[in-house]
């Protein structure tokens, strides 16, 4: 029998054949009439081949494995953890030493918060990048980075990094050349000689940072141009109508993939395409470009998946996971912002009607080739993305409910358990976003300060209930650094000149390793109970096959406004998950659980039977049950 062998060229050809149409159908529609299209096509093909030739052998092996196991990121043992390298591990060399800690927590995916070379001074938490091919020198260099990704990979932990594709720092080499007048690079950005077009665009644009960066354009007298700057003044929006930007970004993407990145978090993707008379968010071209980026990556580095960051309404978010013609071909992951918002909303209101309505109405039971990134907190603020229509559907006034949530999580509402701070109040719309750590927003800060043991119990239960929710709802749950030991708000940011204007630093504390050690040593302490609780949740999740993302997620009606219920439907049996969002006792009839598929009346989280023997399942305050 002849030995089977296959060349690198053959593998490339097979993968190219698989994704060729997904790539060129989109690109020809967007750039087909551009005078440089033919040259662009050739250049892109060359770049793909070059990146494949340079791809290290161990990553090529990972590619093959992922081709065989394309559901790897949808499996229930996937759990993510996001951290700033300096705040968590000092620098990149410190990362390998933290992997035991992460593995104990069940982590299989780490998000290194922005780690490419940022501009000096305020860099919007690293999202103002001046060099995509260099590592932030405060964290180490590219060799340290590759060593860190290799160490993670060896432990079965996939590394995610941010790729900011909507803008560069104004100090990026492209921007500097554009500023110096080089026409090739001027076409990389969106520049205007007078304010006619900026003014016309502004009519329908929204403001992302109305407090500290009002407006979407900045005037530079030295070049006599307005520059499109959606976010901060130092972040210049890229001109994606120029095919050269696509080419540059594919090259950067594959450069990072070849250094061991397995998840590319494509930042602020909703903003990349501009159209007069619109909000310039989530235009159809965004999805065409994102499908093409995905196809390019599947050709060269199929081990890599894309997390698309679009913090928008449910209808607007779902297309980032592929809808219609992009089904199964766009993002593999997108943040489930609605689930996060609804969690905090239901907690404050002690009422789940809005949550049940939103989750049941807007989200399909399954997705193709994709799943959600579920989370309770991240490095950004919480914006109360509740539409007036959804609020009205359950008898609420949208504006009043959003105002209530802000007041509640600022801690100002009478009886609020939360401690937080406002972020970017917009007097025009009344919108006020919120900053704060998971633990502080959930009541731990106030409870500890008051020395109130019952309130501490309640706060811990809220934290654990929330994590049990994101661990069982479809997706990869992401833990934000420090939440596993209940880190509180860091008010010290007010004294740091680079951060004082941005309250998001309230919930970006430095990891408290003493607290982490105390948590591990004393499981009965406050931090110990949080840590032990989270470890248990993620271990039980990993052991529950029904939580694979391929299995449908069905929102259940309990008839009780204190409870949220979701069933995961697997052919091998359902799991019915129940959450009590109030500090009162409630119950559901055992017959309800059985009718909905929980035939065993056994809680997978506590690994104990449920039911009080009289046909009811009692639910203590903030109960979380996963019934098989
Ligand atoms: C994303 C990031 C956020 C940043 C913004 C601009 O939304 O999560 O932190 O400010 O992009 O880059």
Short mmCIF file of N, CA, C and O in Angstrom, two decimals, residues 186-284:
data_model
loop_
_atom_site.label_atom_id
_atom_site.label_comp_id
_atom_site.label_asym_id
_atom_site.label_seq_id
_atom_site.Cartn_x
_atom_site.Cartn_y
_atom_site.Cartn_z
N UNK A 186 -3.18 59.27 2.99
CA UNK A 186 -4.38 60.08 3.26
C UNK A 186 -5.63 59.26 2.96
O UNK A 186 -6.65 59.39 3.60
N UNK A 187 -5.50 58.37 1.95
CA UNK A 187 -6.63 57.54 1.55
C UNK A 187 -6.86 56.38 2.53
O UNK A 187 -7.80 55.61 2.38
N UNK A 188 -6.00 56.24 3.53
CA UNK A 188 -6.21 55.22 4.58
C UNK A 188 -7.23 55.71 5.61
O UNK A 188 -7.74 54.94 6.40
N UNK A 189 -7.43 57.02 5.64
CA UNK A 189 -8.30 57.61 6.67
C UNK A 189 -9.42 58.39 5.99
O UNK A 189 -9.51 58.43 4.76
N UNK A 190 -10.28 59.00 6.81
CA UNK A 190 -11.40 59.75 6.27
C UNK A 190 -11.17 61.22 6.61
O UNK A 190 -11.34 61.63 7.75
N UNK A 191 -10.72 61.96 5.60
CA UNK A 191 -10.31 63.34 5.83
C UNK A 191 -11.14 64.28 4.96
O UNK A 191 -11.48 63.93 3.83
N UNK A 192 -11.42 65.46 5.50
CA UNK A 192 -12.29 66.42 4.80
C UNK A 192 -11.69 67.82 4.92
O UNK A 192 -11.25 68.21 6.00
N UNK A 193 -11.69 68.53 3.77
CA UNK A 193 -11.06 69.85 3.78
C UNK A 193 -11.92 70.91 4.47
O UNK A 193 -11.41 71.90 4.97
N UNK A 194 -13.23 70.72 4.44
CA UNK A 194 -14.09 71.68 5.16
C UNK A 194 -15.16 70.89 5.90
O UNK A 194 -15.19 69.66 5.82
N UNK A 195 -16.03 71.61 6.62
CA UNK A 195 -16.93 70.89 7.51
C UNK A 195 -18.28 70.53 6.88
O UNK A 195 -19.19 70.11 7.58
N UNK A 196 -18.40 70.68 5.55
CA UNK A 196 -19.71 70.39 4.95
C UNK A 196 -20.11 68.92 5.14
O UNK A 196 -21.19 68.62 5.64
N UNK A 197 -19.22 68.01 4.74
CA UNK A 197 -19.57 66.59 4.88
C UNK A 197 -19.63 66.16 6.34
O UNK A 197 -20.59 65.50 6.76
N UNK A 198 -18.60 66.52 7.16
CA UNK A 198 -18.72 66.16 8.58
C UNK A 198 -20.05 66.60 9.19
O UNK A 198 -20.70 65.82 9.89
N UNK A 199 -20.47 67.82 8.86
CA UNK A 199 -21.75 68.31 9.42
C UNK A 199 -22.92 67.47 8.94
O UNK A 199 -23.85 67.16 9.69
N UNK A 200 -22.87 67.10 7.66
CA UNK A 200 -23.96 66.30 7.09
C UNK A 200 -23.99 64.91 7.75
O UNK A 200 -25.06 64.39 8.09
N UNK A 201 -22.81 64.31 7.94
CA UNK A 201 -22.77 63.00 8.61
C UNK A 201 -23.27 63.12 10.05
O UNK A 201 -24.01 62.27 10.54
N UNK A 202 -22.83 64.17 10.73
CA UNK A 202 -23.17 64.32 12.16
C UNK A 202 -24.67 64.29 12.42
O UNK A 202 -25.11 63.89 13.50
N UNK A 203 -25.46 64.70 11.40
CA UNK A 203 -26.91 64.76 11.60
C UNK A 203 -27.47 63.43 12.08
O UNK A 203 -28.45 63.39 12.81
N UNK A 204 -26.86 62.32 11.63
CA UNK A 204 -27.43 61.02 11.99
C UNK A 204 -26.48 60.16 12.83
O UNK A 204 -26.80 59.03 13.17
N UNK A 205 -25.30 60.68 13.14
CA UNK A 205 -24.36 59.89 13.94
C UNK A 205 -24.70 59.98 15.43
O UNK A 205 -25.30 60.96 15.86
N UNK A 206 -24.30 58.95 16.18
CA UNK A 206 -24.45 59.03 17.64
C UNK A 206 -23.07 59.31 18.24
O UNK A 206 -22.06 59.19 17.57
N UNK A 207 -23.06 59.68 19.50
CA UNK A 207 -21.78 59.96 20.15
C UNK A 207 -21.43 58.83 21.10
O UNK A 207 -22.22 58.46 21.96
N UNK A 208 -20.22 58.29 20.94
CA UNK A 208 -19.82 57.16 21.78
C UNK A 208 -19.31 57.66 23.13
O UNK A 208 -19.63 57.10 24.18
N UNK A 209 -18.51 58.70 23.10
CA UNK A 209 -17.98 59.27 24.34
C UNK A 209 -18.41 60.74 24.43
O UNK A 209 -17.57 61.65 24.29
N UNK A 210 -19.69 61.02 24.65
CA UNK A 210 -20.17 62.40 24.62
C UNK A 210 -19.49 63.30 25.66
O UNK A 210 -19.32 64.49 25.42
N UNK A 211 -19.07 62.72 26.79
CA UNK A 211 -18.45 63.53 27.85
C UNK A 211 -17.06 63.99 27.48
O UNK A 211 -16.77 65.18 27.47
N UNK A 212 -16.16 63.02 27.20
CA UNK A 212 -14.77 63.43 27.03
C UNK A 212 -14.31 63.47 25.57
O UNK A 212 -13.21 63.91 25.29
N UNK A 213 -15.15 63.05 24.63
CA UNK A 213 -14.78 63.17 23.22
C UNK A 213 -16.02 63.46 22.38
O UNK A 213 -16.41 62.65 21.55
N UNK A 214 -16.63 64.61 22.60
CA UNK A 214 -17.86 64.90 21.87
C UNK A 214 -17.61 65.03 20.36
O UNK A 214 -16.51 65.41 19.95
N UNK A 215 -18.62 64.70 19.58
CA UNK A 215 -18.48 64.82 18.13
C UNK A 215 -17.74 63.64 17.53
O UNK A 215 -17.08 62.88 18.25
N UNK A 216 -17.83 63.48 16.22
CA UNK A 216 -17.20 62.35 15.54
C UNK A 216 -16.07 62.76 14.61
O UNK A 216 -15.53 61.93 13.89
N UNK A 217 -15.75 64.07 14.61
CA UNK A 217 -14.70 64.57 13.71
C UNK A 217 -13.79 65.52 14.50
O UNK A 217 -14.23 66.15 15.46
N UNK A 218 -12.53 65.59 14.07
CA UNK A 218 -11.58 66.49 14.74
C UNK A 218 -10.88 67.33 13.68
O UNK A 218 -10.46 66.81 12.64
N UNK A 219 -10.75 68.60 13.96
CA UNK A 219 -10.07 69.53 13.05
C UNK A 219 -8.59 69.63 13.40
O UNK A 219 -8.23 69.82 14.56
N UNK A 220 -7.73 69.42 12.39
CA UNK A 220 -6.28 69.54 12.59
C UNK A 220 -5.77 70.71 11.76
O UNK A 220 -5.64 70.60 10.52
N UNK A 221 -5.50 71.84 12.41
CA UNK A 221 -5.09 73.04 11.66
C UNK A 221 -3.80 72.80 10.87
O UNK A 221 -3.65 73.33 9.77
N UNK A 222 -2.90 71.95 11.40
CA UNK A 222 -1.61 71.77 10.70
C UNK A 222 -1.79 71.13 9.33
O UNK A 222 -0.99 71.36 8.42
N UNK A 223 -2.84 70.33 9.15
CA UNK A 223 -3.04 69.74 7.82
C UNK A 223 -4.28 70.33 7.14
O UNK A 223 -4.59 69.96 6.01
N UNK A 224 -4.96 71.20 7.84
CA UNK A 224 -6.15 71.81 7.25
C UNK A 224 -7.21 70.79 6.89
O UNK A 224 -7.85 70.87 5.84
N UNK A 225 -7.38 69.80 7.74
CA UNK A 225 -8.35 68.74 7.46
C UNK A 225 -9.14 68.37 8.72
O UNK A 225 -8.62 68.42 9.83
N UNK A 226 -10.40 68.02 8.47
CA UNK A 226 -11.17 67.31 9.50
C UNK A 226 -10.87 65.83 9.35
O UNK A 226 -10.81 65.32 8.23
N UNK A 227 -10.69 65.13 10.48
CA UNK A 227 -10.45 63.68 10.42
C UNK A 227 -11.59 62.99 11.17
O UNK A 227 -12.03 63.46 12.23
N UNK A 228 -12.06 61.88 10.62
CA UNK A 228 -13.13 61.11 11.27
C UNK A 228 -12.55 60.42 12.51
O UNK A 228 -11.63 59.61 12.39
N UNK A 229 -13.08 60.77 13.67
CA UNK A 229 -12.60 60.21 14.94
C UNK A 229 -13.82 59.81 15.78
O UNK A 229 -14.24 60.55 16.66
N UNK A 230 -14.38 58.64 15.50
CA UNK A 230 -15.60 58.20 16.21
C UNK A 230 -15.39 58.18 17.72
O UNK A 230 -16.23 58.65 18.48
N UNK A 231 -14.26 57.62 18.16
CA UNK A 231 -14.03 57.42 19.58
C UNK A 231 -13.29 58.64 20.14
O UNK A 231 -13.85 59.72 20.17
N UNK A 232 -12.02 58.48 20.50
CA UNK A 232 -11.29 59.64 21.02
C UNK A 232 -10.58 60.37 19.88
O UNK A 232 -10.38 59.81 18.79
N UNK A 233 -10.15 61.56 20.17
CA UNK A 233 -9.45 62.38 19.17
C UNK A 233 -8.23 61.65 18.62
O UNK A 233 -7.90 61.76 17.44
N UNK A 234 -7.57 60.86 19.48
CA UNK A 234 -6.33 60.20 19.03
C UNK A 234 -6.58 58.91 18.28
O UNK A 234 -5.65 58.23 17.87
N UNK A 235 -7.87 58.54 18.09
CA UNK A 235 -8.19 57.30 17.36
C UNK A 235 -8.80 57.68 16.00
O UNK A 235 -9.95 58.10 15.94
N UNK A 236 -8.02 57.52 14.95
CA UNK A 236 -8.44 57.92 13.59
C UNK A 236 -9.11 56.74 12.88
O UNK A 236 -8.49 55.69 12.70
N UNK A 237 -10.37 56.95 12.47
CA UNK A 237 -11.10 55.88 11.77
C UNK A 237 -10.44 55.56 10.43
O UNK A 237 -10.04 56.47 9.69
N UNK A 238 -10.38 54.27 10.13
CA UNK A 238 -9.79 53.82 8.87
C UNK A 238 -10.83 53.84 7.75
O UNK A 238 -12.03 53.67 8.00
N UNK A 239 -10.35 54.02 6.55
CA UNK A 239 -11.23 54.09 5.38
C UNK A 239 -11.32 52.71 4.71
O UNK A 239 -10.56 52.37 3.83
N UNK A 240 -12.31 51.94 5.16
CA UNK A 240 -12.45 50.57 4.65
C UNK A 240 -12.95 50.52 3.20
O UNK A 240 -13.00 49.45 2.60
N UNK A 241 -13.34 51.66 2.65
CA UNK A 241 -13.71 51.67 1.24
C UNK A 241 -12.46 51.55 0.36
O UNK A 241 -12.56 51.30 -0.84
N UNK A 242 -11.30 51.71 0.98
CA UNK A 242 -10.03 51.56 0.28
C UNK A 242 -9.57 50.10 0.43
O UNK A 242 -9.29 49.67 1.55
N UNK A 243 -9.47 49.34 -0.67
CA UNK A 243 -9.11 47.91 -0.54
C UNK A 243 -7.76 47.69 0.15
O UNK A 243 -7.52 46.63 0.73
N UNK A 244 -6.91 48.70 0.10
CA UNK A 244 -5.61 48.59 0.75
C UNK A 244 -5.76 48.35 2.26
O UNK A 244 -4.94 47.66 2.86
N UNK A 245 -6.81 48.89 2.85
CA UNK A 245 -7.03 48.69 4.29
C UNK A 245 -7.37 47.22 4.55
O UNK A 245 -6.87 46.61 5.50
N UNK A 246 -8.19 46.64 3.68
CA UNK A 246 -8.50 45.22 3.83
C UNK A 246 -7.21 44.39 3.79
O UNK A 246 -6.96 43.55 4.64
N UNK A 247 -6.38 44.71 2.80
CA UNK A 247 -5.12 43.97 2.64
C UNK A 247 -4.23 44.12 3.88
O UNK A 247 -3.71 43.14 4.42
N UNK A 248 -4.06 45.35 4.33
CA UNK A 248 -3.22 45.59 5.51
C UNK A 248 -3.74 44.80 6.71
O UNK A 248 -2.97 44.19 7.45
N UNK A 249 -5.06 44.82 6.90
CA UNK A 249 -5.62 44.17 8.09
C UNK A 249 -5.54 42.65 8.00
O UNK A 249 -5.31 41.99 9.01
N UNK A 250 -5.71 42.10 6.79
CA UNK A 250 -5.53 40.65 6.65
C UNK A 250 -4.10 40.28 7.02
O UNK A 250 -3.86 39.31 7.74
N UNK A 251 -3.16 41.08 6.55
CA UNK A 251 -1.76 40.76 6.85
C UNK A 251 -1.49 40.81 8.36
O UNK A 251 -0.81 39.95 8.91
N UNK A 252 -2.06 41.82 9.02
CA UNK A 252 -1.88 41.92 10.47
C UNK A 252 -2.52 40.73 11.18
O UNK A 252 -1.94 40.10 12.08
N UNK A 253 -3.73 40.41 10.74
CA UNK A 253 -4.48 39.30 11.33
C UNK A 253 -3.68 38.01 11.26
O UNK A 253 -3.54 37.28 12.26
N UNK A 254 -3.11 37.73 10.09
CA UNK A 254 -2.39 36.48 9.90
C UNK A 254 -1.03 36.52 10.60
O UNK A 254 -0.53 35.50 11.08
N UNK A 255 -0.47 37.71 10.68
CA UNK A 255 0.77 37.88 11.44
C UNK A 255 0.53 37.46 12.90
O UNK A 255 1.31 36.70 13.48
N UNK A 256 -0.58 37.91 13.47
CA UNK A 256 -0.88 37.56 14.87
C UNK A 256 -1.24 36.09 15.00
O UNK A 256 -0.82 35.40 15.94
N UNK A 257 -1.99 35.59 14.02
CA UNK A 257 -2.35 34.16 14.04
C UNK A 257 -1.08 33.31 14.05
O UNK A 257 -0.99 32.32 14.77
N UNK A 258 -0.08 33.72 13.28
CA UNK A 258 1.15 32.94 13.20
C UNK A 258 2.02 33.07 14.44
O UNK A 258 3.01 32.38 14.57
N UNK A 259 1.62 33.95 15.35
CA UNK A 259 2.33 34.06 16.62
C UNK A 259 1.59 33.34 17.74
O UNK A 259 1.92 33.49 18.91
N UNK A 260 0.57 32.61 17.38
CA UNK A 260 -0.08 31.74 18.37
C UNK A 260 -1.42 32.25 18.88
O UNK A 260 -1.98 31.66 19.80
N UNK A 261 -1.93 33.32 18.28
CA UNK A 261 -3.26 33.80 18.68
C UNK A 261 -4.31 32.84 18.11
O UNK A 261 -4.24 32.45 16.95
N UNK A 262 -5.26 32.44 18.94
CA UNK A 262 -6.30 31.52 18.48
C UNK A 262 -7.67 32.17 18.39
O UNK A 262 -8.56 31.65 17.74
N UNK A 263 -7.84 33.28 19.09
CA UNK A 263 -9.10 34.00 19.00
C UNK A 263 -8.77 35.47 18.73
O UNK A 263 -8.08 36.11 19.51
N UNK A 264 -9.24 35.97 17.61
CA UNK A 264 -9.04 37.39 17.30
C UNK A 264 -10.29 38.14 17.71
O UNK A 264 -11.38 37.87 17.18
N UNK A 265 -10.13 39.06 18.65
CA UNK A 265 -11.27 39.88 19.06
C UNK A 265 -11.27 41.13 18.19
O UNK A 265 -10.46 42.03 18.37
N UNK A 266 -12.14 41.14 17.22
CA UNK A 266 -12.20 42.26 16.28
C UNK A 266 -13.01 43.37 16.94
O UNK A 266 -14.21 43.22 17.20
N UNK A 267 -12.31 44.46 17.23
CA UNK A 267 -12.87 45.52 18.06
C UNK A 267 -13.76 46.48 17.26
O UNK A 267 -13.43 46.84 16.12
N UNK A 268 -14.86 46.87 17.88
CA UNK A 268 -15.72 47.95 17.35
C UNK A 268 -16.09 47.74 15.88
O UNK A 268 -16.09 48.69 15.09
N UNK A 269 -16.43 46.51 15.52
CA UNK A 269 -16.66 46.18 14.11
C UNK A 269 -17.89 46.87 13.51
O UNK A 269 -17.99 47.02 12.29
N UNK A 270 -18.81 47.30 14.37
CA UNK A 270 -20.04 47.91 13.84
C UNK A 270 -19.76 49.21 13.09
O UNK A 270 -20.56 49.65 12.27
N UNK A 271 -18.58 49.81 13.38
CA UNK A 271 -18.33 51.17 12.90
C UNK A 271 -17.55 51.24 11.59
O UNK A 271 -17.27 52.33 11.10
N UNK A 272 -17.16 50.08 11.03
CA UNK A 272 -16.15 50.17 9.96
C UNK A 272 -16.68 50.70 8.63
O UNK A 272 -15.89 51.08 7.77
N UNK A 273 -18.00 50.70 8.44
CA UNK A 273 -18.49 51.21 7.14
C UNK A 273 -19.35 52.45 7.35
O UNK A 273 -20.23 52.45 8.21
N UNK A 274 -19.08 53.49 6.58
CA UNK A 274 -19.80 54.76 6.76
C UNK A 274 -20.76 54.98 5.59
O UNK A 274 -20.40 54.73 4.44
N UNK A 275 -21.95 55.43 5.94
CA UNK A 275 -22.92 55.76 4.88
C UNK A 275 -23.71 56.98 5.31
O UNK A 275 -24.31 57.00 6.39
N UNK A 276 -23.70 57.99 4.44
CA UNK A 276 -24.41 59.24 4.72
C UNK A 276 -25.88 58.98 5.04
O UNK A 276 -26.51 58.13 4.40
N UNK A 277 -26.38 59.68 6.05
CA UNK A 277 -27.80 59.55 6.37
C UNK A 277 -28.10 58.38 7.30
O UNK A 277 -29.26 58.13 7.61
N UNK A 278 -27.05 57.67 7.76
CA UNK A 278 -27.27 56.55 8.70
C UNK A 278 -26.47 56.81 9.98
O UNK A 278 -25.69 57.76 10.04
N UNK A 279 -26.62 55.90 10.94
CA UNK A 279 -25.80 55.98 12.16
C UNK A 279 -24.36 55.54 11.88
O UNK A 279 -23.51 55.58 12.76
N UNK A 280 -24.14 55.06 10.67
CA UNK A 280 -22.82 54.50 10.32
C UNK A 280 -22.43 53.39 11.30
O UNK A 280 -21.30 53.33 11.79
N UNK A 281 -23.40 52.56 11.59
CA UNK A 281 -23.14 51.37 12.41
C UNK A 281 -23.87 50.20 11.76
O UNK A 281 -25.02 50.32 11.35
N UNK A 282 -23.18 49.06 11.70
CA UNK A 282 -23.78 47.81 11.22
C UNK A 282 -24.37 47.93 9.82
O UNK A 282 -25.39 47.32 9.51
N UNK A 283 -23.74 48.69 8.95
CA UNK A 283 -24.16 48.75 7.56
C UNK A 283 -23.87 47.39 6.90
O UNK A 283 -22.97 46.67 7.33
N UNK A 284 -24.61 47.02 5.86
CA UNK A 284 -24.43 45.70 5.24
C UNK A 284 -22.97 45.41 4.87
O UNK A 284 -22.51 44.26 4.98
#
